[in-house]
JSON list of C-alpha atoms in Angstrom, two decimals:
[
{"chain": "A", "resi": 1450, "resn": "UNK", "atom": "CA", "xyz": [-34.70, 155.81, 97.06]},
{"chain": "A", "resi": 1451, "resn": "UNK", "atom": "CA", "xyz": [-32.82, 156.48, 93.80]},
{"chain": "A", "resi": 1452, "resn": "UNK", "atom": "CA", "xyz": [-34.90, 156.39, 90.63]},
{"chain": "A", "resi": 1453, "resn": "UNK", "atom": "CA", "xyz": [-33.13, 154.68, 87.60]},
{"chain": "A", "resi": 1454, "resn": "UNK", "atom": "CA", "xyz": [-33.83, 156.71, 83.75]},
{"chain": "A", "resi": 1455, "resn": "UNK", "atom": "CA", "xyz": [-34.31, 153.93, 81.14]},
{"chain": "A", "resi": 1456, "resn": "UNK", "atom": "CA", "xyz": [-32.31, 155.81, 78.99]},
{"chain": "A", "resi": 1457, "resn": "UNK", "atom": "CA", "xyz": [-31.63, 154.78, 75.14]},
{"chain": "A", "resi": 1458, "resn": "UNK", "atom": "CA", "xyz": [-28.37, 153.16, 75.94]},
{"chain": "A", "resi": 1459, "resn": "UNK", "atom": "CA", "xyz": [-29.80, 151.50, 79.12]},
{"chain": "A", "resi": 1460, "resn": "UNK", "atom": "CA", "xyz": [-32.36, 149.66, 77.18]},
{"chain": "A", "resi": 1461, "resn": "UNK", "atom": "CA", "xyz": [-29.85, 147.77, 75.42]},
{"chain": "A", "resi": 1462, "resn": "UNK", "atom": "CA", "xyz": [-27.55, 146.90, 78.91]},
{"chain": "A", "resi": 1463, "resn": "UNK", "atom": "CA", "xyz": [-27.89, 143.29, 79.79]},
{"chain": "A", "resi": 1464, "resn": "UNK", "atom": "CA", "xyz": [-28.46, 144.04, 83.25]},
{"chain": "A", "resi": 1465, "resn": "UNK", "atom": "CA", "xyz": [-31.83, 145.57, 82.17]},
{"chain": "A", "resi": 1466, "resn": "UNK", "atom": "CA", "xyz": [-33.14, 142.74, 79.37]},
{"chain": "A", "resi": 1467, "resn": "UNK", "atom": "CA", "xyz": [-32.03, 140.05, 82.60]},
{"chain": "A", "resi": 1468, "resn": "UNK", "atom": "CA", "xyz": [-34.41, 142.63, 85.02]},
{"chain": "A", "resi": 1469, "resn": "UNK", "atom": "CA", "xyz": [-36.71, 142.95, 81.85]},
{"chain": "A", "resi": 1470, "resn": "UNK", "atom": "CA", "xyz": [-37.12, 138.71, 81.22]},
{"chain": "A", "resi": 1471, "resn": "UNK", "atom": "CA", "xyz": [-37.13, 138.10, 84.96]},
{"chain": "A", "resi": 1472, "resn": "UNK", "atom": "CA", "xyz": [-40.27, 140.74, 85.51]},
{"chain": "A", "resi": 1473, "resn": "UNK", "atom": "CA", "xyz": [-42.21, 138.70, 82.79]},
{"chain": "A", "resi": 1474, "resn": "UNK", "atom": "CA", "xyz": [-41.43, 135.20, 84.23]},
{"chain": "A", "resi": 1475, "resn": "UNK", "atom": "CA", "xyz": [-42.70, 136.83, 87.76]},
{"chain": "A", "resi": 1476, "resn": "UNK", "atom": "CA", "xyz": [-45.19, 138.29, 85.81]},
{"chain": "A", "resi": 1477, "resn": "UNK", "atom": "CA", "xyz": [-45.93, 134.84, 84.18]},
{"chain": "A", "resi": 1478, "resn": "UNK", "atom": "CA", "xyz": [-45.86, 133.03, 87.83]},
{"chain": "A", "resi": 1479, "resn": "UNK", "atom": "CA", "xyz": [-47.92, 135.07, 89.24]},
{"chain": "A", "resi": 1480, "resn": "UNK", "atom": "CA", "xyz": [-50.92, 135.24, 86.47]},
{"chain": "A", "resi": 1481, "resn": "UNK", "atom": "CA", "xyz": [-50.79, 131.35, 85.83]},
{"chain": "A", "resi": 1482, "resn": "UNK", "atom": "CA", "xyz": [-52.36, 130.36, 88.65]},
{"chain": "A", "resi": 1483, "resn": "UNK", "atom": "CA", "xyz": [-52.77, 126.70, 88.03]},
{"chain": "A", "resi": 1484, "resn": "UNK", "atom": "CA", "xyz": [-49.80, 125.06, 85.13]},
{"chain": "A", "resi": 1485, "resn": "UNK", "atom": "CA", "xyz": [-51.20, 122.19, 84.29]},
{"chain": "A", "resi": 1486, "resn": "UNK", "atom": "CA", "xyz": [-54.14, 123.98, 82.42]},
{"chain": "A", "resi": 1487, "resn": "UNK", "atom": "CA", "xyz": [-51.34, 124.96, 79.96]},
{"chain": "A", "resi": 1488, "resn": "UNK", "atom": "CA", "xyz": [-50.43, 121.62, 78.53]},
{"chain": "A", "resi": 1489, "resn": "UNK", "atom": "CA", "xyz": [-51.78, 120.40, 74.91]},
{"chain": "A", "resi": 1490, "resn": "UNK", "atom": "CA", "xyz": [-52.22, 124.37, 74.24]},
{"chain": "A", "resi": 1491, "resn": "UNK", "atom": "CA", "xyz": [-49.66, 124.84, 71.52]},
{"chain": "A", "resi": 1492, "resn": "UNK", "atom": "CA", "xyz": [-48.17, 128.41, 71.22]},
{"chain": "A", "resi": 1493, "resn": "UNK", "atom": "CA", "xyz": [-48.48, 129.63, 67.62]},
{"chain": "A", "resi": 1494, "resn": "UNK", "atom": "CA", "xyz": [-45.60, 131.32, 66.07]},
{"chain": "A", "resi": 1495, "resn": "UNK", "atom": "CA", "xyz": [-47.80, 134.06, 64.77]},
{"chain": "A", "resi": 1496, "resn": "UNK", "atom": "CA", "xyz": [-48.11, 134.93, 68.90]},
{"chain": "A", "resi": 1497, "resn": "UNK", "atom": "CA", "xyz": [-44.82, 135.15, 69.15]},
{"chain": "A", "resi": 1498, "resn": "UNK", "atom": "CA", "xyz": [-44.15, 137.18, 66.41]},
{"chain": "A", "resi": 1499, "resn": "UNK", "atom": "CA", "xyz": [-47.09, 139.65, 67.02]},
{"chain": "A", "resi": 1500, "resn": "UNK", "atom": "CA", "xyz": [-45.61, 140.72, 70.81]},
{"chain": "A", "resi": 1501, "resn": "UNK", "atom": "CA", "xyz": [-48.27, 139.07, 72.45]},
{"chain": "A", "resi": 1502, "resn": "UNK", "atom": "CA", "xyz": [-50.55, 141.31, 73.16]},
{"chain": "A", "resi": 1503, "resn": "UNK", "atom": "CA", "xyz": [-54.42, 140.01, 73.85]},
{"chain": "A", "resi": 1504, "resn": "UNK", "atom": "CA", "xyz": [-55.74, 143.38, 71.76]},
{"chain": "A", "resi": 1505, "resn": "UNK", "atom": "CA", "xyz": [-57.95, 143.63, 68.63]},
{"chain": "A", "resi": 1506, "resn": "UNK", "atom": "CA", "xyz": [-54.72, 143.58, 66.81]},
{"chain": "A", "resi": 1507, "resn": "UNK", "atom": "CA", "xyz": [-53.87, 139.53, 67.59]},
{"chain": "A", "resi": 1508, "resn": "UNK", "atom": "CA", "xyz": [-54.37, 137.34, 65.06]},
{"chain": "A", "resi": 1509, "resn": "UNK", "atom": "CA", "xyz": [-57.05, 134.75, 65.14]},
{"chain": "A", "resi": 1510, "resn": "UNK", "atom": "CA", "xyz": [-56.05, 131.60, 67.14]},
{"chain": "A", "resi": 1511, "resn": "UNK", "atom": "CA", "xyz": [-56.58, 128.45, 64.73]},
{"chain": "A", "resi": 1512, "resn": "UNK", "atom": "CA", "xyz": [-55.68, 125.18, 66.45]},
{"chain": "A", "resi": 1513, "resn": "UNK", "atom": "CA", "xyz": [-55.95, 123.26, 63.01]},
{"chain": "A", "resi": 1514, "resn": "UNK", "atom": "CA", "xyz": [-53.13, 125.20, 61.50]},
{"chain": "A", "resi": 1515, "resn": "UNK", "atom": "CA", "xyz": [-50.07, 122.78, 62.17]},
{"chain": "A", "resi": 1516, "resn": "UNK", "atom": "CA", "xyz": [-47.76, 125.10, 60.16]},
{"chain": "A", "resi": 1517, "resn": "UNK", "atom": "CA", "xyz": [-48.00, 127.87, 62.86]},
{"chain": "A", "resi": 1518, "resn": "UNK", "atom": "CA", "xyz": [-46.71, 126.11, 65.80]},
{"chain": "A", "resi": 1519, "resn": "UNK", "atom": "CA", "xyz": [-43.75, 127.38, 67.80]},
{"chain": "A", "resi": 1520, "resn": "UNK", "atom": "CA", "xyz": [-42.45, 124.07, 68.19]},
{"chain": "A", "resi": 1521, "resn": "UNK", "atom": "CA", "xyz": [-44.40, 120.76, 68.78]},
{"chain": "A", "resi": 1522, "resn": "UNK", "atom": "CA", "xyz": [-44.04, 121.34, 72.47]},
{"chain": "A", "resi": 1523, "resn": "UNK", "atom": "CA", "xyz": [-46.72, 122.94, 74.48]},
{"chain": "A", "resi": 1524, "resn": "UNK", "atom": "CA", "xyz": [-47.06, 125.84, 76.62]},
{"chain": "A", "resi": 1525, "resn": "UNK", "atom": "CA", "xyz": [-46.23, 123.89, 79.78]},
{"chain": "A", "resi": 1526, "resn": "UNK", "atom": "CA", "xyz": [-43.02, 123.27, 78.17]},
{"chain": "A", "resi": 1527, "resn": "UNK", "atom": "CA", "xyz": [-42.51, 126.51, 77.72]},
{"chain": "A", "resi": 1528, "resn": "UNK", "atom": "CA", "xyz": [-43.91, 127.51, 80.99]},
{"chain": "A", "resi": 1529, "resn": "UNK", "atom": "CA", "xyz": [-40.90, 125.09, 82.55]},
{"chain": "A", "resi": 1530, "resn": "UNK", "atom": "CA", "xyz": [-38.33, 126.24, 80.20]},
{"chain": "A", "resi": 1531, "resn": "UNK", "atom": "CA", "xyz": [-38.88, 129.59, 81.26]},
{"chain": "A", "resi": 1532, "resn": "UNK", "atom": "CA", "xyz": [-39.20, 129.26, 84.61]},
{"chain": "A", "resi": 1533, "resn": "UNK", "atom": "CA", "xyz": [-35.82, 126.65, 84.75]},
{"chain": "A", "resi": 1534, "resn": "UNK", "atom": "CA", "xyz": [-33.79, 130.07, 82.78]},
{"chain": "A", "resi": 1535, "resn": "UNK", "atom": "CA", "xyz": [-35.28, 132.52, 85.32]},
{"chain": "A", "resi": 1536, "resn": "UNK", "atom": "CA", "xyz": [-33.88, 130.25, 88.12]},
{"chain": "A", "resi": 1537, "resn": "UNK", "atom": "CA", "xyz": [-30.43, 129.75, 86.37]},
{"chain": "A", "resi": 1538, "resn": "UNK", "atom": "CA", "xyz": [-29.97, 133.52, 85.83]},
{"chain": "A", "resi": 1539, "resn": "UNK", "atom": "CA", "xyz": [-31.06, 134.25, 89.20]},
{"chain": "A", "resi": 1540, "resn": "UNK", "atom": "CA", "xyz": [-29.13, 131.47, 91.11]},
{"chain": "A", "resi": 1541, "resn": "UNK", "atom": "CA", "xyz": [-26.52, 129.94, 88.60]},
{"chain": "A", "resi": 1542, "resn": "UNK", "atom": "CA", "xyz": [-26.20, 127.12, 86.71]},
{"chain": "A", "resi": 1543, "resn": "UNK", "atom": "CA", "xyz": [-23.84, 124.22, 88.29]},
{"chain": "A", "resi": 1544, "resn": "UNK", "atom": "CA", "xyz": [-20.21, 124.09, 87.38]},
{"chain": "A", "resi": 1545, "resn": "UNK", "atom": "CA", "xyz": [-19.90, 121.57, 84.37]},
{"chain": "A", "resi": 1546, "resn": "UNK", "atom": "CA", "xyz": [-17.16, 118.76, 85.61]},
{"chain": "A", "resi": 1547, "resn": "UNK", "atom": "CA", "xyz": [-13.69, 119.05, 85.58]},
{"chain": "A", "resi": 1548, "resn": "UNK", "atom": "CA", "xyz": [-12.82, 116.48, 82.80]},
{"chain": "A", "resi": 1549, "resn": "UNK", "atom": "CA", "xyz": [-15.46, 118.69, 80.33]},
{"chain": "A", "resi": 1550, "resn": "UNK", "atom": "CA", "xyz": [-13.67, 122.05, 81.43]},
{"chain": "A", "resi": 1551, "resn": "UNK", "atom": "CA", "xyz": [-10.28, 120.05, 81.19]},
{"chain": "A", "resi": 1552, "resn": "UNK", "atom": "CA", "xyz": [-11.03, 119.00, 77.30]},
{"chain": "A", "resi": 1553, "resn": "UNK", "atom": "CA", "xyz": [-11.99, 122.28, 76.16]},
{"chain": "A", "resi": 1554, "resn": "UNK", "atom": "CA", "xyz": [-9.00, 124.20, 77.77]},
{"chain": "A", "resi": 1555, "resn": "UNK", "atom": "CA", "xyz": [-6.86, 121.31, 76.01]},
{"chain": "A", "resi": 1556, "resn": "UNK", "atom": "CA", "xyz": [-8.91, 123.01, 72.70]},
{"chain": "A", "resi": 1557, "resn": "UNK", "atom": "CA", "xyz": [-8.28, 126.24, 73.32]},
{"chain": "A", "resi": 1558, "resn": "UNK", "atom": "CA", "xyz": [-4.53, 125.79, 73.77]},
{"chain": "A", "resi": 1559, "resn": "UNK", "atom": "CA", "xyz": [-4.13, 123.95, 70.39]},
{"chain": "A", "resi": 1560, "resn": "UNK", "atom": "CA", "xyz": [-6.30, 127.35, 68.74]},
{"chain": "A", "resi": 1561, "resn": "UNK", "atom": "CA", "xyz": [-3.73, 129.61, 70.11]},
{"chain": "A", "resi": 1562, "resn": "UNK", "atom": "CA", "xyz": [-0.59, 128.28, 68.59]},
{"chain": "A", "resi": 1563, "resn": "UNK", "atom": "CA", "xyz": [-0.54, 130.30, 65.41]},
{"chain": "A", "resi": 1564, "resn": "UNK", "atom": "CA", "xyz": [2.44, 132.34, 65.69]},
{"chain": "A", "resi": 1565, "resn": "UNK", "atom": "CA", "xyz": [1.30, 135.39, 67.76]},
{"chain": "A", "resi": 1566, "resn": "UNK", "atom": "CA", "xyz": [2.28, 135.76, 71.66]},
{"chain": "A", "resi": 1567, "resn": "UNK", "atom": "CA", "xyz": [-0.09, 133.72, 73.44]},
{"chain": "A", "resi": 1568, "resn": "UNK", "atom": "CA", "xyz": [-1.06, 136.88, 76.05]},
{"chain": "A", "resi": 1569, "resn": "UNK", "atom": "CA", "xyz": [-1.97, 138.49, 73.03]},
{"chain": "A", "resi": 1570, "resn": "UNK", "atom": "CA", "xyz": [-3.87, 136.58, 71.72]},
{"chain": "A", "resi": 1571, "resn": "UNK", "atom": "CA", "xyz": [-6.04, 134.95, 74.55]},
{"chain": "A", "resi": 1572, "resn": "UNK", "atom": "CA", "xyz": [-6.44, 138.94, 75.07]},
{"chain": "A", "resi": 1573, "resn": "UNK", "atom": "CA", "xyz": [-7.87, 139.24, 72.13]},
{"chain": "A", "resi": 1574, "resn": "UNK", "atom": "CA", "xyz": [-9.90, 136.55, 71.97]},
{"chain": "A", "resi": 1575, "resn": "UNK", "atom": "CA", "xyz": [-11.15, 136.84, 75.29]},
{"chain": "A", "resi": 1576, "resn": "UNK", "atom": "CA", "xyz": [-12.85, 140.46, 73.94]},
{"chain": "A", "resi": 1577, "resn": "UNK", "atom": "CA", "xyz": [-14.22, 138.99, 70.86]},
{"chain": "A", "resi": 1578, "resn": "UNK", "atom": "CA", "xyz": [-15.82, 136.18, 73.17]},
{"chain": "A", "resi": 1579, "resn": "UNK", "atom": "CA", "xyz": [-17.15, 138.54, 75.55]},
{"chain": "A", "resi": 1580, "resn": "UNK", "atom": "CA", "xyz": [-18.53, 141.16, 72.52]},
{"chain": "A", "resi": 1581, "resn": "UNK", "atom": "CA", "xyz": [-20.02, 138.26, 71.00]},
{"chain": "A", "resi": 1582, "resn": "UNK", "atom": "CA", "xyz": [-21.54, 136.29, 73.50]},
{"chain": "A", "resi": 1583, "resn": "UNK", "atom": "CA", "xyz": [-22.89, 139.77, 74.76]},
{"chain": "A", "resi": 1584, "resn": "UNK", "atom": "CA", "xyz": [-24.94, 140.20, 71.73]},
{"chain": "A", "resi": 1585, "resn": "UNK", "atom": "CA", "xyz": [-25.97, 136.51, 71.24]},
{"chain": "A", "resi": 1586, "resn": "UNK", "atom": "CA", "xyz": [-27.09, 136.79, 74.97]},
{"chain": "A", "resi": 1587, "resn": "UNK", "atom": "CA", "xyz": [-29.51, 140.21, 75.04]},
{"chain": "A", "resi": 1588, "resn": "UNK", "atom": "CA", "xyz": [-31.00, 138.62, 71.81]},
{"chain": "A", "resi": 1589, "resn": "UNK", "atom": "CA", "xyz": [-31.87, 135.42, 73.65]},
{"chain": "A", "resi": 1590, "resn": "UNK", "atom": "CA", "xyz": [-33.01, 137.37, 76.88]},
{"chain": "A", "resi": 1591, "resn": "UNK", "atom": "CA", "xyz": [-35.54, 140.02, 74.41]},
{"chain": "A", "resi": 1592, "resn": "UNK", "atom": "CA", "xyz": [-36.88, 136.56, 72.54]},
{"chain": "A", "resi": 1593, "resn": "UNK", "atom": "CA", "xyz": [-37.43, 134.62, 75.96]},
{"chain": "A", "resi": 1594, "resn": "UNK", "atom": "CA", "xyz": [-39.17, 137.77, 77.00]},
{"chain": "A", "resi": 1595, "resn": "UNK", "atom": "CA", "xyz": [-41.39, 138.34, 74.57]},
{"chain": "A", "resi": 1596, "resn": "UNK", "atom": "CA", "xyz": [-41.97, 134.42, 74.61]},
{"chain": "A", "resi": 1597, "resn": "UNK", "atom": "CA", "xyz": [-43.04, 134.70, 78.45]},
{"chain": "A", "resi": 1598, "resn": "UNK", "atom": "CA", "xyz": [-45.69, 137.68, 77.96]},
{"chain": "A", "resi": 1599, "resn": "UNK", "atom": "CA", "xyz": [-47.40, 135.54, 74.89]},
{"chain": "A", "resi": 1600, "resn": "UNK", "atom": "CA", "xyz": [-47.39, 132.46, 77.52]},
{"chain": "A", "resi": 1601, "resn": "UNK", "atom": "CA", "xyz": [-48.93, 134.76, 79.92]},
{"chain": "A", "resi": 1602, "resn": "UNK", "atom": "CA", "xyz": [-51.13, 136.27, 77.92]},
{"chain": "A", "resi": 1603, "resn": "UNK", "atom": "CA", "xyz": [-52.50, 132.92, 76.11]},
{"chain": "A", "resi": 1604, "resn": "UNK", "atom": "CA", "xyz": [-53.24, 131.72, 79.62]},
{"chain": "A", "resi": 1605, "resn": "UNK", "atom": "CA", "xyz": [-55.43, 134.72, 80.39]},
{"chain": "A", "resi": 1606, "resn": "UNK", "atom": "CA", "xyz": [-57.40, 134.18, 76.73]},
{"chain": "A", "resi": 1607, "resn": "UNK", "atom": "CA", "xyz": [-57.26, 130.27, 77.44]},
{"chain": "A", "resi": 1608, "resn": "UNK", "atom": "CA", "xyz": [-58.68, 130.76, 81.11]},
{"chain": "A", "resi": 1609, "resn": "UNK", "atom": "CA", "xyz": [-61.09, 134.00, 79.95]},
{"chain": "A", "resi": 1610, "resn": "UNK", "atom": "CA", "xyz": [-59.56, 136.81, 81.67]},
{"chain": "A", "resi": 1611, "resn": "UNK", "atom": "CA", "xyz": [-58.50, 138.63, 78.34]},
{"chain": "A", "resi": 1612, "resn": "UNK", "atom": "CA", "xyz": [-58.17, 141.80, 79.62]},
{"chain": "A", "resi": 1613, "resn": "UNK", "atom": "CA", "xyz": [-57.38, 141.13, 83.02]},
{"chain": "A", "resi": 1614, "resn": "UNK", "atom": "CA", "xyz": [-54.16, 142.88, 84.56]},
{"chain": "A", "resi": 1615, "resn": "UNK", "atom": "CA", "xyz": [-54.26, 145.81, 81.74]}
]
């Protein structure tokens, strides 16, 4: 079996922060053994912002702090959410209908009429697109990530296993 080197310029490949999000999610599955103790637990943006570890270093959970919530959802929100993006990356995402795809071609062909060949410039764009949508999408993967280790971590403080799985 071939071993793969996480290299410096492998970290940043989508491939691996897809394999990276999809081993938390697991991860997440596998710890949270029963979902439904996750809802009303709010997930504190100072979690998400520390990594989410469960060490000394975390801050101090305060439930009556309303300003520090991630959102007014709860964790089994999250706990969906993640799970639904794990399944869309892994299986696909339906096609979206033909009149949606059929308006926003109509868009694009208007855009392209400004004076340049239209090869060219659907080249062009096409590049941008892809460079930009790259980025936007191995930021989303690293936060969804990190957002799926403090779920799974919370669980373990919520359900007293702190230190279990380190």
């Amino acid at each position: 079996m071939m071993q793969i080197c996480d290299s410096y310029s492998q970290k940043h490949s989508l491939f691996n922060a897809m394999n990276r999000f999809i081993g938390a999610v697991n991860n997440m599955d596998q710890t949270v053994m029963v979902p439904s103790l996750l809802r009303d637990v709010p997930l504190l943006l100072d979690e998400l912002d520390s990594g989410g570890g469960c060490g000394e270093g975390d801050p101090q959970l305060s439930p009556g702090d309303a300003g520090a919530f991630f959102s007014r959802r709860d964790m089994y929100s999250h706990y969906l959410l993640l799970k639904s993006i794990r399944n869309d990356i892994e299986w696909g995402v339906l096609q979206q209908g033909a009149e949606e795809a059929s308006r926003k071609k109509d868009k694009l062909s208007g855009d392209i009429s400004r004076g340049l060949p239209e090869a060219a410039v659907e080249e062009e764009d096409l590049e941008k697109q892809f460079h930009y949508h790259l980025s936007g999408l191995h930021t989303v993967l690293s936060k969804l990530t990190r957002k799926a280790n403090v779920l799974t971590n919370r669980y373990k403080q919520e359900i007293g296993f702190s230190n279990w799985g380190h």
